Backbone as ProteinMPNN parsed JSONL, in Angstrom:
{"seq_chain_A": "MAQQMRRPKRILVGLKTLENAVELTTLACRLGSRGASLVLVHVIELPDNTALDVEVPDLEAAAQKILRAGERVARRSHLKARTLVLRAHSASYALLDELKEKKSDLAVLGYHHGRTLGEIVFGTTAKHLAEHSPCYVVFGIPPRK", "coords_chain_A": {"N_chain_A": [[42.73, -70.474, 24.172], [39.841, -70.722, 25.942], [38.215, -68.02, 27.905], [36.853, -68.483, 30.868], [33.641, -67.391, 32.165], [32.799, -65.524, 34.667], [31.023, -65.66, 37.719], [28.2, -63.445, 37.607], [27.956, -60.134, 39.067], [26.61, -57.984, 38.636], [23.396, -57.679, 37.396], [21.25, -57.193, 34.63], [17.986, -57.224, 34.257], [15.722, -57.506, 31.698], [12.416, -57.168, 31.595], [9.437, -57.787, 29.665], [6.764, -58.986, 29.704], [4.318, -60.095, 32.209], [4.139, -62.983, 32.059], [6.837, -63.618, 31.386], [8.058, -62.802, 33.511], [8.758, -63.938, 35.887], [10.184, -66.451, 35.199], [12.369, -65.366, 34.018], [13.602, -63.741, 35.713], [14.173, -65.607, 37.74], [15.973, -67.129, 36.343], [17.924, -65.149, 36.228], [18.624, -65.229, 38.886], [19.676, -67.413, 39.439], [22.056, -67.783, 37.937], [23.686, -65.718, 38.872], [26.265, -64.46, 41.152], [26.93, -64.989, 44.609], [25.356, -62.651, 46.602], [24.697, -61.051, 44.512], [23.528, -58.011, 42.269], [20.376, -57.24, 41.04], [18.874, -55.358, 38.497], [15.926, -54.955, 37.454], [14.086, -54.358, 34.693], [11.649, -52.675, 32.84], [10.562, -51.63, 29.415], [8.629, -49.107, 28.696], [7.688, -48.93, 25.548], [7.186, -46.537, 23.158], [5.416, -45.081, 20.287], [7.3, -43.686, 17.43], [6.496, -40.925, 17.076], [5.263, -40.165, 19.369], [5.302, -38.239, 22.204], [7.736, -38.85, 24.949], [7.122, -38.117, 27.447], [4.048, -38.596, 27.807], [0.99, -39.323, 29.217], [0.411, -42.585, 30.129], [-1.37, -44.161, 31.777], [-2.19, -47.133, 31.954], [-0.204, -48.605, 30.774], [1.882, -47.834, 32.662], [0.835, -48.974, 35.023], [0.792, -51.813, 34.34], [3.537, -52.261, 33.91], [4.602, -51.99, 36.442], [3.314, -54.161, 37.885], [4.421, -56.205, 36.529], [7.18, -55.847, 37.401], [7.017, -55.981, 40.123], [6.453, -58.674, 40.262], [8.698, -59.935, 39.245], [10.543, -58.687, 41.495], [9.723, -60.045, 43.665], [10.495, -62.76, 43.3], [13.378, -62.266, 43.206], [13.868, -61.535, 45.933], [12.949, -63.963, 47.166], [15.145, -65.416, 46.61], [17.003, -64.042, 47.848], [18.431, -62.041, 46.914], [19.543, -58.501, 46.305], [17.268, -56.463, 44.348], [16.565, -53.763, 42.119], [14.28, -51.803, 40.615], [13.275, -50.392, 37.504], [11.489, -48.341, 35.241], [11.394, -47.666, 32.076], [11.093, -45.211, 29.571], [10.773, -45.487, 26.156], [11.312, -44.993, 22.62], [12.64, -46.914, 21.22], [13.134, -50.061, 22.59], [15.382, -51.841, 22.225], [17.534, -49.755, 22.259], [17.211, -48.234, 24.52], [17.7, -50.494, 26.45], [20.183, -51.025, 25.986], [21.804, -48.763, 26.648], [21.04, -48.637, 29.438], [22.648, -51.018, 30.112], [25.274, -50.356, 29.826], [25.509, -48.142, 31.271], [25.072, -48.874, 33.895], [26.849, -50.573, 34.139], [26.71, -53.29, 33.564], [27.242, -56.887, 34.31], [25.907, -58.944, 33.089], [23.313, -59.511, 30.947], [19.793, -60.491, 31.167], [17.421, -61.625, 29.112], [14.053, -61.619, 27.756], [12.665, -63.636, 24.71], [10.72, -63.318, 22.011], [8.668, -65.13, 20.151], [8.19, -63.769, 16.882], [6.275, -62.826, 14.167], [7.079, -61.558, 11.893], [9.612, -62.142, 9.196], [12.162, -61.538, 9.811], [11.881, -61.289, 12.729], [11.328, -63.76, 13.443], [13.762, -65.209, 12.658], [15.39, -63.879, 14.606], [14.508, -61.892, 17.013], [14.071, -58.292, 16.825], [15.022, -56.552, 18.997], [16.197, -58.273, 20.53], [18.277, -59.233, 18.596], [19.555, -56.899, 18.078], [20.646, -56.231, 20.768], [22.247, -58.511, 21.052], [24.498, -58.146, 19.444], [25.403, -55.723, 20.016], [25.96, -55.44, 22.698], [27.699, -54.746, 25.934], [28.516, -56.79, 27.421], [27.907, -59.921, 28.554], [24.867, -61.878, 27.376], [22.095, -63.633, 28.192], [19.64, -65.287, 26.807], [16.073, -66.185, 27.683], [14.265, -68.283, 25.897], [10.877, -69.075, 25.155], [9.419, -72.312, 24.543], [7.786, -73.118, 21.181], [4.165, -72.519, 20.69]], "CA_chain_A": [[42.214, -71.143, 25.37], [38.766, -69.816, 26.307], [38.37, -67.518, 28.982], [35.668, -68.722, 31.573], [32.929, -66.228, 32.533], [32.938, -65.363, 36.263], [29.734, -65.531, 38.011], [28.086, -61.924, 37.483], [27.497, -59.436, 40.258], [25.504, -56.878, 38.235], [22.728, -58.3, 36.351], [20.17, -56.332, 34.068], [17.023, -58.372, 33.742], [14.651, -57.179, 30.685], [11.048, -57.596, 31.656], [8.495, -57.427, 28.799], [5.552, -59.425, 29.995], [4.086, -60.733, 33.122], [4.445, -64.425, 31.711], [8.153, -63.973, 31.404], [8.844, -62.042, 34.483], [9.339, -65.096, 36.758], [11.08, -67.2, 34.41], [13.428, -64.531, 33.75], [14.188, -63.521, 36.888], [14.514, -67.023, 38.08], [17.218, -67.651, 35.57], [19.219, -64.239, 36.628], [19.137, -65.371, 39.995], [20.561, -68.624, 39.412], [23.14, -67.186, 37.161], [24.466, -64.678, 39.649], [26.713, -64.565, 41.977], [26.271, -64.761, 45.988], [25.296, -60.951, 46.71], [24.538, -60.252, 43.265], [22.415, -57.208, 42.672], [19.555, -57.268, 39.858], [18.011, -54.384, 37.867], [14.689, -55.062, 36.778], [13.629, -53.076, 33.596], [10.528, -52.74, 31.849], [10.607, -50.554, 28.694], [7.511, -48.893, 27.956], [7.98, -48.359, 24.267], [5.934, -45.634, 22.549], [5.564, -44.703, 18.599], [8.334, -42.634, 17.198], [5.628, -39.957, 16.951], [4.583, -39.795, 20.319], [6.275, -37.622, 23.324], [8.163, -39.824, 25.975], [6.306, -37.96, 28.623], [2.718, -38.657, 27.433], [0.419, -40.185, 30.31], [0.0, -43.889, 29.683], [-1.298, -44.927, 33.214], [-2.532, -48.45, 31.786], [0.92, -49.234, 30.537], [2.488, -47.873, 33.845], [0.307, -49.865, 36.11], [1.371, -52.988, 33.899], [4.971, -52.101, 34.042], [4.575, -52.031, 37.893], [2.849, -55.229, 38.171], [5.453, -56.973, 36.103], [8.471, -55.504, 38.157], [6.72, -56.719, 41.271], [6.548, -60.26, 40.12], [10.348, -59.926, 39.468], [11.143, -58.489, 42.69], [9.202, -61.153, 44.712], [11.462, -63.868, 42.874], [14.545, -61.953, 43.661], [13.421, -61.468, 47.37], [12.744, -65.367, 47.756], [16.394, -65.836, 46.248], [18.079, -63.542, 48.804], [19.193, -61.113, 46.204], [19.084, -57.283, 45.987], [16.801, -55.969, 43.357], [16.042, -52.573, 42.126], [13.13, -51.828, 39.648], [13.058, -49.38, 36.825], [10.778, -48.312, 34.167], [11.923, -46.6, 31.217], [10.094, -44.957, 28.228], [11.499, -44.978, 25.072], [11.139, -45.036, 21.657], [13.059, -48.017, 20.988], [13.626, -50.782, 23.794], [16.904, -51.939, 22.487], [18.614, -48.727, 22.716], [17.134, -48.052, 26.108], [18.08, -51.465, 27.357], [21.676, -50.915, 25.673], [22.183, -47.547, 27.456], [21.21, -49.176, 31.019], [23.817, -51.901, 30.306], [26.505, -49.533, 29.668], [25.459, -46.869, 32.509], [25.067, -49.612, 35.035], [28.152, -51.594, 33.918], [26.354, -54.632, 33.972], [28.095, -57.874, 33.915], [25.237, -59.732, 32.478], [21.76, -59.289, 30.586], [18.946, -61.756, 30.873], [16.202, -61.081, 28.456], [13.274, -62.657, 26.915], [12.687, -63.818, 23.41], [9.356, -63.484, 21.945], [8.651, -65.366, 18.813], [7.539, -63.005, 16.151], [5.614, -63.062, 12.911], [7.819, -61.255, 10.433], [10.788, -63.102, 8.903], [13.372, -61.008, 10.796], [11.833, -61.656, 14.133], [11.582, -65.382, 13.222], [15.034, -65.576, 12.535], [16.125, -63.493, 15.676], [13.72, -60.736, 17.283], [14.942, -57.131, 16.405], [15.425, -56.042, 20.156], [17.283, -59.433, 20.849], [19.459, -59.367, 17.866], [20.583, -55.425, 18.425], [21.335, -56.342, 21.894], [23.18, -59.536, 20.965], [25.317, -57.566, 18.551], [26.111, -54.643, 20.68], [26.097, -55.511, 24.232], [29.063, -54.771, 26.315], [28.383, -57.713, 28.33], [27.254, -61.264, 28.073], [23.513, -61.75, 27.061], [21.346, -64.87, 27.92], [18.282, -65.181, 26.213], [15.238, -67.02, 27.632], [13.499, -68.456, 24.706], [10.187, -70.198, 25.443], [8.896, -73.243, 23.427], [6.74, -72.38, 20.557], [2.983, -73.015, 21.259]], "C_chain_A": [[40.911, -70.21, 25.752], [38.632, -69.314, 27.585], [36.878, -67.869, 29.643], [34.96, -67.476, 31.984], [32.689, -66.505, 34.152], [31.295, -65.224, 36.48], [29.151, -63.952, 38.177], [27.546, -61.415, 38.834], [26.538, -58.543, 39.834], [24.575, -57.409, 37.041], [21.598, -57.503, 36.016], [19.334, -57.519, 33.71], [15.892, -57.423, 33.028], [13.468, -57.802, 30.835], [10.049, -56.974, 30.86], [7.211, -57.704, 29.415], [5.491, -60.129, 31.419], [4.426, -62.07, 32.953], [5.761, -64.699, 32.023], [8.87, -63.563, 32.778], [9.511, -62.99, 35.641], [10.525, -65.624, 36.306], [12.543, -66.372, 34.13], [14.278, -64.189, 34.952], [14.753, -64.416, 37.891], [15.833, -67.407, 37.512], [18.282, -66.537, 35.995], [19.661, -64.599, 37.974], [20.043, -66.602, 40.316], [22.076, -68.597, 38.829], [24.221, -66.28, 37.944], [25.129, -65.136, 40.711], [26.178, -64.412, 43.571], [26.423, -63.09, 46.017], [25.13, -60.294, 45.344], [23.422, -59.559, 43.198], [21.581, -57.208, 41.152], [19.132, -55.616, 39.572], [17.188, -54.99, 37.091], [14.379, -54.223, 36.105], [12.56, -53.536, 33.242], [10.461, -51.511, 31.232], [9.379, -50.506, 28.216], [8.009, -48.066, 26.543], [6.893, -47.701, 23.515], [6.658, -45.377, 21.116], [6.636, -43.694, 18.504], [7.848, -41.142, 17.446], [5.157, -39.266, 18.282], [5.824, -39.264, 21.615], [6.472, -38.687, 24.354], [7.245, -39.521, 27.208], [4.912, -38.001, 28.767], [2.224, -39.66, 28.623], [-0.025, -41.547, 29.633], [-0.165, -44.848, 31.128], [-1.603, -46.563, 33.0], [-1.099, -49.198, 31.595], [2.001, -49.007, 32.013], [2.246, -48.708, 34.975], [0.674, -51.305, 35.508], [2.906, -53.315, 34.148], [5.14, -52.52, 35.638], [4.38, -53.305, 38.497], [3.834, -56.311, 37.738], [6.574, -56.748, 36.788], [8.244, -56.093, 39.518], [6.882, -58.138, 41.281], [7.93, -60.516, 40.259], [11.091, -59.906, 40.566], [10.566, -59.668, 43.666], [10.245, -62.459, 44.445], [12.913, -63.459, 43.571], [14.829, -62.02, 45.421], [13.682, -62.97, 47.933], [14.364, -65.996, 47.662], [17.384, -65.025, 47.1], [18.924, -62.545, 47.861], [18.533, -59.622, 46.28], [18.44, -57.067, 44.469], [16.074, -54.427, 43.451], [15.172, -52.708, 40.829], [13.331, -50.396, 38.861], [12.245, -49.38, 35.496], [11.335, -47.266, 33.447], [11.138, -46.446, 30.042], [11.176, -44.562, 27.461], [10.93, -45.429, 23.59], [11.666, -46.498, 20.703], [13.691, -48.919, 22.342], [15.123, -51.14, 23.48], [17.736, -51.016, 22.889], [18.411, -48.366, 24.088], [17.796, -49.034, 26.749], [19.909, -51.562, 27.213], [22.532, -49.849, 26.576], [22.27, -48.031, 28.769], [22.349, -50.152, 30.982], [24.873, -51.15, 30.359], [26.817, -48.72, 30.933], [25.554, -47.787, 33.57], [26.407, -50.618, 35.255], [28.174, -52.894, 34.342], [27.319, -55.844, 33.489], [27.471, -59.21, 33.021], [23.797, -59.11, 31.992], [21.234, -60.382, 30.37], [17.654, -61.151, 30.144], [15.48, -62.243, 27.6], [13.316, -62.507, 25.371], [11.29, -64.099, 22.857], [9.261, -63.859, 20.392], [7.772, -64.349, 17.845], [6.84, -63.44, 14.831], [6.353, -62.776, 11.651], [8.925, -62.265, 10.322], [11.998, -62.777, 9.933], [13.128, -61.431, 12.139], [11.708, -63.148, 14.323], [12.854, -65.789, 13.48], [15.807, -65.364, 14.019], [15.419, -62.272, 15.84], [14.539, -59.295, 17.002], [15.602, -56.748, 17.828], [16.55, -57.093, 20.576], [18.449, -59.405, 19.689], [20.301, -57.897, 18.036], [21.265, -55.661, 19.534], [22.436, -57.466, 21.733], [24.624, -59.067, 20.119], [26.051, -56.333, 19.172], [26.247, -54.499, 22.044], [27.662, -55.51, 24.762], [29.379, -55.739, 27.242], [27.821, -59.044, 27.782], [25.763, -61.22, 27.929], [23.226, -63.36, 27.106], [20.158, -64.719, 27.702], [17.339, -66.454, 26.958], [14.22, -67.054, 26.696], [12.369, -69.538, 25.224], [9.816, -71.202, 24.273], [8.029, -72.877, 22.728], [5.274, -73.248, 21.009], [2.415, -73.569, 20.004]], "O_chain_A": [[41.06, -68.991, 25.837], [38.909, -70.09, 28.5], [35.85, -67.576, 29.032], [35.659, -66.478, 32.161], [32.438, -67.596, 34.663], [30.498, -64.797, 35.645], [29.779, -63.254, 38.973], [26.841, -62.091, 39.583], [25.611, -58.277, 40.599], [24.998, -57.533, 35.892], [20.908, -57.074, 36.941], [19.707, -58.517, 33.093], [15.222, -56.656, 33.721], [13.308, -58.907, 30.317], [9.689, -55.826, 31.122], [6.501, -56.736, 29.685], [6.499, -60.71, 31.821], [5.162, -62.457, 33.86], [6.079, -65.666, 32.715], [10.008, -63.912, 33.088], [10.6, -62.769, 36.17], [11.641, -65.409, 36.777], [13.642, -66.925, 34.075], [15.49, -64.38, 35.047], [15.611, -64.105, 38.717], [16.694, -67.961, 38.194], [19.451, -66.898, 36.125], [20.822, -64.392, 38.327], [20.888, -66.72, 41.203], [23.026, -69.272, 39.227], [25.407, -66.19, 37.625], [24.721, -66.149, 41.28], [25.136, -63.796, 43.796], [27.365, -62.438, 45.567], [25.414, -59.115, 45.138], [22.39, -59.957, 43.739], [22.281, -57.173, 40.139], [19.119, -54.794, 40.489], [17.582, -55.561, 36.074], [14.288, -53.113, 36.629], [12.364, -54.751, 33.267], [10.347, -50.459, 31.861], [8.882, -51.387, 27.514], [8.532, -46.954, 26.472], [5.822, -48.259, 23.277], [7.852, -45.415, 20.815], [6.851, -42.915, 19.433], [8.59, -40.277, 17.914], [4.755, -38.104, 18.344], [6.91, -39.797, 21.842], [5.52, -39.403, 24.663], [6.704, -40.403, 27.875], [4.438, -37.491, 29.782], [2.898, -40.633, 28.959], [-0.774, -41.54, 28.656], [0.511, -45.806, 31.503], [-1.234, -47.289, 33.923], [-0.865, -50.254, 32.183], [2.78, -49.893, 32.364], [3.107, -49.115, 35.755], [0.892, -52.103, 36.42], [3.361, -54.401, 34.505], [5.896, -53.454, 35.907], [5.059, -53.658, 39.462], [4.071, -57.252, 38.496], [7.205, -57.805, 36.807], [9.177, -56.675, 40.072], [7.4, -58.737, 42.223], [8.386, -61.184, 41.187], [12.018, -60.676, 40.815], [11.374, -60.086, 44.495], [10.722, -63.068, 45.403], [13.489, -64.212, 44.355], [15.827, -62.48, 45.975], [14.414, -63.212, 48.893], [14.777, -66.858, 48.438], [18.573, -65.343, 47.051], [20.099, -62.322, 48.154], [17.314, -59.452, 46.312], [19.064, -57.471, 43.487], [15.356, -53.976, 44.343], [15.353, -53.651, 40.059], [13.526, -49.368, 39.509], [12.327, -50.337, 34.727], [11.704, -46.193, 33.925], [10.557, -47.4, 29.524], [12.105, -43.788, 27.693], [10.045, -46.284, 23.568], [11.095, -46.948, 19.71], [14.622, -48.471, 23.012], [16.016, -50.833, 24.269], [18.603, -51.239, 23.733], [19.387, -48.191, 24.817], [18.541, -48.669, 27.658], [20.692, -52.014, 28.047], [23.639, -50.052, 27.077], [23.348, -47.955, 29.36], [23.09, -50.078, 31.962], [25.573, -51.496, 31.311], [27.901, -48.598, 31.503], [26.358, -47.357, 34.397], [26.794, -51.208, 36.264], [28.972, -53.527, 35.035], [28.026, -55.781, 32.483], [28.095, -60.122, 32.478], [23.238, -58.259, 32.684], [21.732, -61.253, 29.657], [16.981, -60.258, 30.658], [15.914, -63.248, 27.037], [13.838, -61.55, 24.799], [10.714, -65.113, 23.251], [9.668, -63.103, 19.509], [6.594, -64.192, 18.162], [6.97, -64.63, 14.545], [6.332, -63.457, 10.625], [9.149, -63.104, 11.195], [12.599, -63.574, 10.653], [14.063, -61.929, 12.766], [12.013, -63.659, 15.401], [13.125, -66.598, 14.367], [16.55, -66.189, 14.551], [15.571, -61.452, 14.934], [15.767, -59.377, 16.996], [16.826, -56.628, 17.79], [17.675, -56.728, 20.916], [19.601, -59.592, 20.083], [21.529, -57.85, 18.11], [22.465, -55.388, 19.523], [23.511, -57.29, 22.304], [25.681, -59.685, 20.248], [27.189, -56.019, 18.825], [26.647, -53.44, 22.529], [28.603, -56.083, 24.211], [30.425, -55.641, 27.884], [27.341, -59.146, 26.653], [25.329, -60.247, 28.545], [23.799, -64.198, 26.41], [19.517, -63.964, 28.433], [17.764, -67.606, 26.862], [13.391, -66.152, 26.569], [12.708, -70.646, 25.639], [9.938, -70.829, 23.106], [7.187, -72.198, 23.315], [5.275, -74.36, 21.538], [1.322, -74.134, 20.018]]}, "name": "protein", "num_of_chains": 1, "seq": "MAQQMRRPKRILVGLKTLENAVELTTLACRLGSRGASLVLVHVIELPDNTALDVEVPDLEAAAQKILRAGERVARRSHLKARTLVLRAHSASYALLDELKEKKSDLAVLGYHHGRTLGEIVFGTTAKHLAEHSPCYVVFGIPPRK"}
């Protein structure tokens, strides 16, 4: 007998772009239980040979703009939302660590159609999180253009 998923209380929402911030946060709000809390996360992914504390003001400003868009949606849905900017060499490992640390009940993530064969089948970050997540994962997949 299949176990039914309870409405999640702790939801991590991975926001990569401004274009998907509203849709993914809206999806998280709809899936969450009354009084759920969201952690809106943007990962600034830096090349392996780059120090994680390097100054990247343009990327920081973009991250804040993306997170503010998500915050507005959560506020309209009367849900608590915290924002978090992470710096990492791998978005998938950074998000996985956050899911475990925050003991999330659900991850809501975007999927971006890629160009390589591996990304076309299932993006590398999406694939890694789907395989290793300690909680349910919901992907918002936009239609192909």
